[in-house]
């Protein structure tokens, strides 16, 4: 709970501690570190960039960085929200760095990324929730790396009106916003968010630009039921979501939300089959799935699935 001389999670300091359960055999955190891992770390450090890989303690960092993949986290390392599942620090963020979009683009070029995921902390302190900064970062990457496809994982822009339109109009290839959990669990897992605001954001983004792929993710093992997952999938499909990711929630510290249970791989296979039956263009559902894990492969799958769809026919004018 302590980072240097300050509390990393002050809003969780008084939560009762819950023992972190021993992980089952099918949960394997990658420790792979090769020369590419060190190169990735050096590039990110040289550009003074934050990543969700580090700040959220992603279990896949070893594998991703060893392949020179990293998910950029813009607008600082401090979030204005205090979700009970999240390991990102909570507090008062610093002012935006106007040069950050350019540094992100430089890192993308140095890493040789063909697909980059750009996410952020929540910035409820900003009038637009950081939408303009997202758009500037998208444009900077497009300018410096025109062959790189761009995926954004955005906050919910709660109480920010139509600020989200600024991000959509910058034309990312993938517009991602995670619902995270079933609506019944929002008060305990995601208390600063609203389920229908998140769902509406995905729906309106797709309506504003149908060419953009939309994507959302869920954590399981928080106490949800299969029927609740089914309903969320139906809600996502009504909102036009193309890509669904589902992964096992892992408790970062004893003061974070406890794991209700570890979902075995065979149950993930059932969840994936159920999702595919709903008509998502792409689905990733495994214990180690995270929203940006293998995002480049996911984007290729989305493109292939869209190409395989039968062409829509317009009714003849009579």
XYZ file of C-alpha atoms in Angstrom:
318
model
C 0.000 0.000 0.000
C 3.029 2.316 0.269
C 4.845 3.900 -2.676
C 7.942 5.824 -1.536
C 6.566 8.163 1.164
C 2.887 8.199 0.226
C -0.038 5.856 0.285
C -0.604 4.280 -3.115
C -4.235 3.492 -2.303
C -5.427 5.895 0.411
C -9.064 5.090 -0.286
C -8.370 1.412 0.492
C -6.260 1.946 3.613
C -9.179 1.338 5.966
C -10.726 -1.556 4.054
C -10.581 -4.802 6.012
C -7.783 -7.009 4.747
C -8.772 -10.156 2.890
C -6.180 -12.893 2.408
C -4.936 -13.153 -1.177
C -5.876 -16.672 -2.241
C -3.248 -19.056 -3.533
C -3.436 -19.194 -7.307
C -4.420 -22.522 -8.880
C -2.165 -24.425 -11.278
C -3.747 -22.905 -14.385
C -2.796 -19.350 -13.371
C 0.743 -18.847 -14.579
C 2.341 -15.408 -14.339
C 5.002 -15.023 -17.016
C 8.455 -14.163 -15.698
C 10.060 -14.202 -19.145
C 12.759 -11.569 -19.406
C 15.088 -11.498 -22.401
C 17.088 -8.842 -24.225
C 13.926 -7.451 -25.803
C 12.383 -7.043 -22.338
C 15.290 -4.844 -21.293
C 15.117 -2.877 -24.539
C 11.406 -2.239 -24.055
C 11.964 -1.036 -20.505
C 14.824 1.225 -21.625
C 12.762 2.808 -24.421
C 9.839 3.517 -22.101
C 12.160 4.980 -19.481
C 13.955 7.145 -22.048
C 10.621 8.581 -23.204
C 9.415 9.011 -19.583
C 6.250 7.037 -20.283
C 3.935 5.113 -17.975
C 2.394 1.787 -18.911
C -0.619 -0.043 -17.583
C 1.650 -3.090 -17.642
C 3.518 -1.714 -14.622
C 0.961 0.483 -12.889
C -1.794 -2.136 -12.899
C 0.655 -4.973 -12.105
C -0.366 -6.914 -15.215
C 0.616 -10.599 -14.939
C 1.459 -10.703 -18.653
C 4.111 -7.976 -18.612
C 7.001 -10.416 -18.918
C 5.607 -12.009 -22.062
C 4.537 -8.749 -23.684
C 7.694 -6.758 -22.994
C 9.802 -9.691 -24.169
C 8.030 -9.243 -27.520
C 8.542 -5.445 -27.436
C 4.824 -4.862 -26.788
C 3.625 -2.342 -24.201
C 0.319 -0.610 -23.445
C 0.873 3.123 -23.066
C -0.891 4.815 -20.134
C -1.241 8.531 -20.749
C -2.182 11.489 -18.519
C -0.103 10.384 -15.552
C 0.122 7.562 -13.038
C -2.520 8.831 -10.588
C -6.225 8.126 -11.092
C -9.114 10.173 -9.720
C -11.161 6.993 -9.148
C -10.724 4.345 -6.471
C -12.103 1.131 -7.985
C -11.689 -1.734 -5.547
C -10.128 -4.065 -8.121
C -7.514 -1.708 -9.550
C -3.850 -1.388 -8.605
C -3.332 2.053 -10.187
C -2.605 4.744 -7.584
C -5.461 7.022 -6.502
C -5.130 10.706 -5.697
C -4.795 14.160 -7.235
C -3.121 13.928 -10.659
C -0.527 16.322 -12.035
C -1.223 18.708 -14.923
C -1.241 17.217 -18.404
C 2.085 17.000 -20.217
C 1.688 18.652 -23.638
C 4.731 16.777 -24.967
C 3.485 13.327 -23.956
C 1.677 12.544 -27.255
C 4.915 13.082 -29.169
C 6.860 10.865 -26.783
C 4.284 8.103 -27.146
C 4.682 8.295 -30.922
C 8.481 8.146 -30.584
C 8.234 5.051 -28.376
C 5.865 3.373 -30.837
C 8.393 4.008 -33.600
C 11.359 2.757 -31.543
C 9.482 -0.388 -30.473
C 8.405 -1.066 -34.053
C 4.786 -1.614 -33.046
C 2.366 -2.525 -35.814
C -0.532 -2.128 -33.368
C -0.489 0.021 -30.235
C -2.918 0.212 -27.318
C -3.204 3.584 -25.591
C -5.074 3.815 -22.299
C -5.227 6.283 -19.422
C -6.104 6.876 -15.827
C -9.499 8.444 -15.134
C -9.197 12.219 -15.157
C -12.431 13.447 -13.595
C -10.590 16.684 -12.773
C -10.477 17.699 -16.462
C -13.432 19.346 -18.188
C -13.251 16.867 -21.079
C -11.977 13.880 -19.092
C -8.816 13.928 -21.203
C -10.542 13.408 -24.559
C -8.467 16.059 -26.360
C -5.236 14.530 -25.018
C -6.304 11.130 -26.366
C -7.013 12.684 -29.768
C -3.636 14.440 -29.803
C -1.892 11.163 -29.002
C -3.739 9.330 -31.781
C -2.768 12.035 -34.283
C 0.872 12.021 -33.120
C 1.139 8.251 -33.637
C -0.570 8.480 -37.028
C 1.858 11.221 -38.116
C 5.023 9.458 -36.990
C 3.970 5.848 -37.644
C 1.383 5.883 -40.446
C 1.480 2.092 -40.782
C 0.612 1.462 -37.124
C -2.988 0.734 -36.164
C -4.228 2.434 -33.008
C -6.448 1.040 -30.274
C -7.645 3.246 -27.438
C -8.897 1.972 -24.081
C -10.776 4.968 -22.730
C -12.440 5.943 -19.432
C -16.200 6.398 -19.270
C -16.270 10.230 -19.601
C -18.924 10.313 -16.892
C -20.493 13.796 -16.598
C -18.359 15.030 -19.521
C -21.166 15.439 -22.049
C -20.093 14.703 -25.611
C -16.350 14.953 -24.927
C -15.974 11.328 -26.060
C -16.792 12.453 -29.605
C -13.349 14.074 -29.777
C -11.747 10.635 -29.383
C -14.019 8.926 -31.909
C -13.492 11.728 -34.439
C -9.719 11.161 -34.218
C -10.555 7.795 -35.849
C -8.756 5.137 -33.800
C -8.975 1.697 -35.367
C -10.395 0.225 -32.141
C -12.443 2.066 -29.509
C -12.327 0.058 -26.286
C -14.057 0.702 -22.987
C -14.281 -2.039 -20.381
C -17.529 -2.722 -18.542
C -15.320 -4.708 -16.109
C -18.065 -6.557 -14.222
C -21.791 -7.295 -14.135
C -24.023 -4.369 -13.045
C -24.945 -5.887 -9.666
C -21.307 -5.657 -8.593
C -20.680 -2.035 -9.608
C -21.285 -0.556 -6.117
C -18.529 -2.705 -4.601
C -16.169 -3.132 -7.574
C -16.524 0.039 -9.630
C -18.314 2.528 -7.358
C -17.338 5.662 -9.284
C -18.788 4.364 -12.545
C -22.276 3.691 -13.881
C -23.024 0.559 -15.892
C -25.423 2.216 -18.318
C -23.078 5.161 -18.884
C -20.375 2.708 -19.961
C -22.795 0.786 -22.158
C -24.117 4.003 -23.691
C -20.586 5.168 -24.477
C -19.911 2.030 -26.517
C -23.263 2.282 -28.272
C -22.848 5.952 -29.198
C -19.255 5.493 -30.357
C -20.385 2.791 -32.779
C -23.280 4.923 -33.994
C -21.017 7.923 -34.580
C -18.504 5.913 -36.611
C -19.697 2.419 -37.601
C -16.318 1.727 -39.271
C -14.517 1.731 -35.912
C -14.275 -1.608 -34.152
C -15.641 -1.423 -30.613
C -14.370 -3.609 -27.821
C -15.079 -4.252 -24.152
C -13.785 -6.486 -21.383
C -15.025 -8.288 -18.293
C -13.354 -9.747 -15.222
C -14.769 -12.934 -13.748
C -14.294 -14.525 -10.366
C -15.851 -11.582 -8.516
C -19.081 -13.349 -7.620
C -21.045 -12.993 -10.852
C -23.377 -15.710 -12.156
C -23.396 -17.217 -15.628
C -26.841 -15.753 -16.258
C -25.548 -12.284 -15.355
C -22.671 -12.730 -17.809
C -25.150 -13.791 -20.466
C -27.192 -10.632 -19.911
C -24.120 -8.384 -20.134
C -23.156 -10.065 -23.407
C -26.649 -9.391 -24.748
C -26.365 -5.748 -23.665
C -22.996 -5.458 -25.421
C -24.317 -6.920 -28.637
C -27.300 -4.553 -28.629
C -24.724 -1.749 -28.302
C -22.854 -3.140 -31.314
C -19.702 -4.270 -29.486
C -17.477 -6.265 -31.853
C -14.833 -7.766 -29.554
C -15.225 -9.197 -26.051
C -12.376 -10.097 -23.696
C -12.950 -12.078 -20.488
C -10.232 -12.831 -17.923
C -9.771 -13.985 -14.334
C -9.685 -11.245 -11.705
C -6.549 -11.397 -9.563
C -6.450 -9.558 -6.234
C -3.479 -7.115 -6.159
C -3.258 -6.691 -2.349
C -5.182 -7.786 0.771
C -6.996 -4.415 0.720
C -8.406 -4.889 -2.775
C -11.641 -6.662 -3.663
C -11.338 -10.359 -2.800
C -11.444 -13.120 -5.382
C -14.726 -15.015 -5.044
C -13.397 -18.015 -6.955
C -10.921 -19.013 -9.638
C -12.698 -19.972 -12.835
C -11.252 -23.183 -14.351
C -10.205 -23.246 -18.034
C -13.132 -25.466 -19.030
C -15.572 -22.841 -17.744
C -13.754 -20.177 -19.739
C -14.241 -22.367 -22.809
C -17.985 -22.383 -22.090
C -17.987 -18.600 -21.640
C -16.204 -18.179 -24.976
C -18.656 -20.498 -26.731
C -21.572 -18.569 -25.253
C -20.061 -15.256 -26.397
C -19.424 -16.506 -29.914
C -23.026 -17.669 -30.147
C -24.078 -14.057 -29.486
C -22.368 -12.886 -32.679
C -19.240 -11.059 -31.505
C -16.708 -10.754 -34.319
C -13.928 -11.815 -31.930
C -13.752 -13.271 -28.420
C -10.835 -13.938 -26.074
C -11.777 -15.735 -22.865
C -9.013 -17.397 -20.854
C -7.777 -17.066 -17.264
C -4.871 -14.853 -18.369
C -6.778 -12.745 -20.906
C -6.433 -9.006 -20.373
C -7.925 -6.243 -22.473
C -4.720 -5.403 -24.323
C -3.057 -8.848 -24.185
C -2.315 -9.989 -27.754
C -4.281 -6.967 -28.967
C -2.504 -7.055 -32.322
C -3.704 -10.614 -32.951
C -7.172 -9.604 -31.801
C -7.239 -6.724 -34.274
C -6.205 -9.061 -37.108
C -9.037 -11.413 -36.089
C -11.510 -8.515 -36.164
C -10.419 -7.518 -39.659
C -10.660 -11.102 -40.915
C -14.117 -11.588 -39.369
C -15.416 -8.384 -40.916
C -14.091 -9.366 -44.349
C -15.806 -12.759 -44.005
C -19.201 -11.204 -43.330
C -21.635 -11.321 -46.237
C -22.126 -7.912 -47.854
C -25.224 -6.020 -46.773
C -27.695 -5.338 -49.512
C -29.605 -2.096 -49.665
C -33.300 -2.321 -50.547
C -33.985 -1.340 -54.133
C -35.587 2.037 -54.744
C -39.103 1.701 -56.062
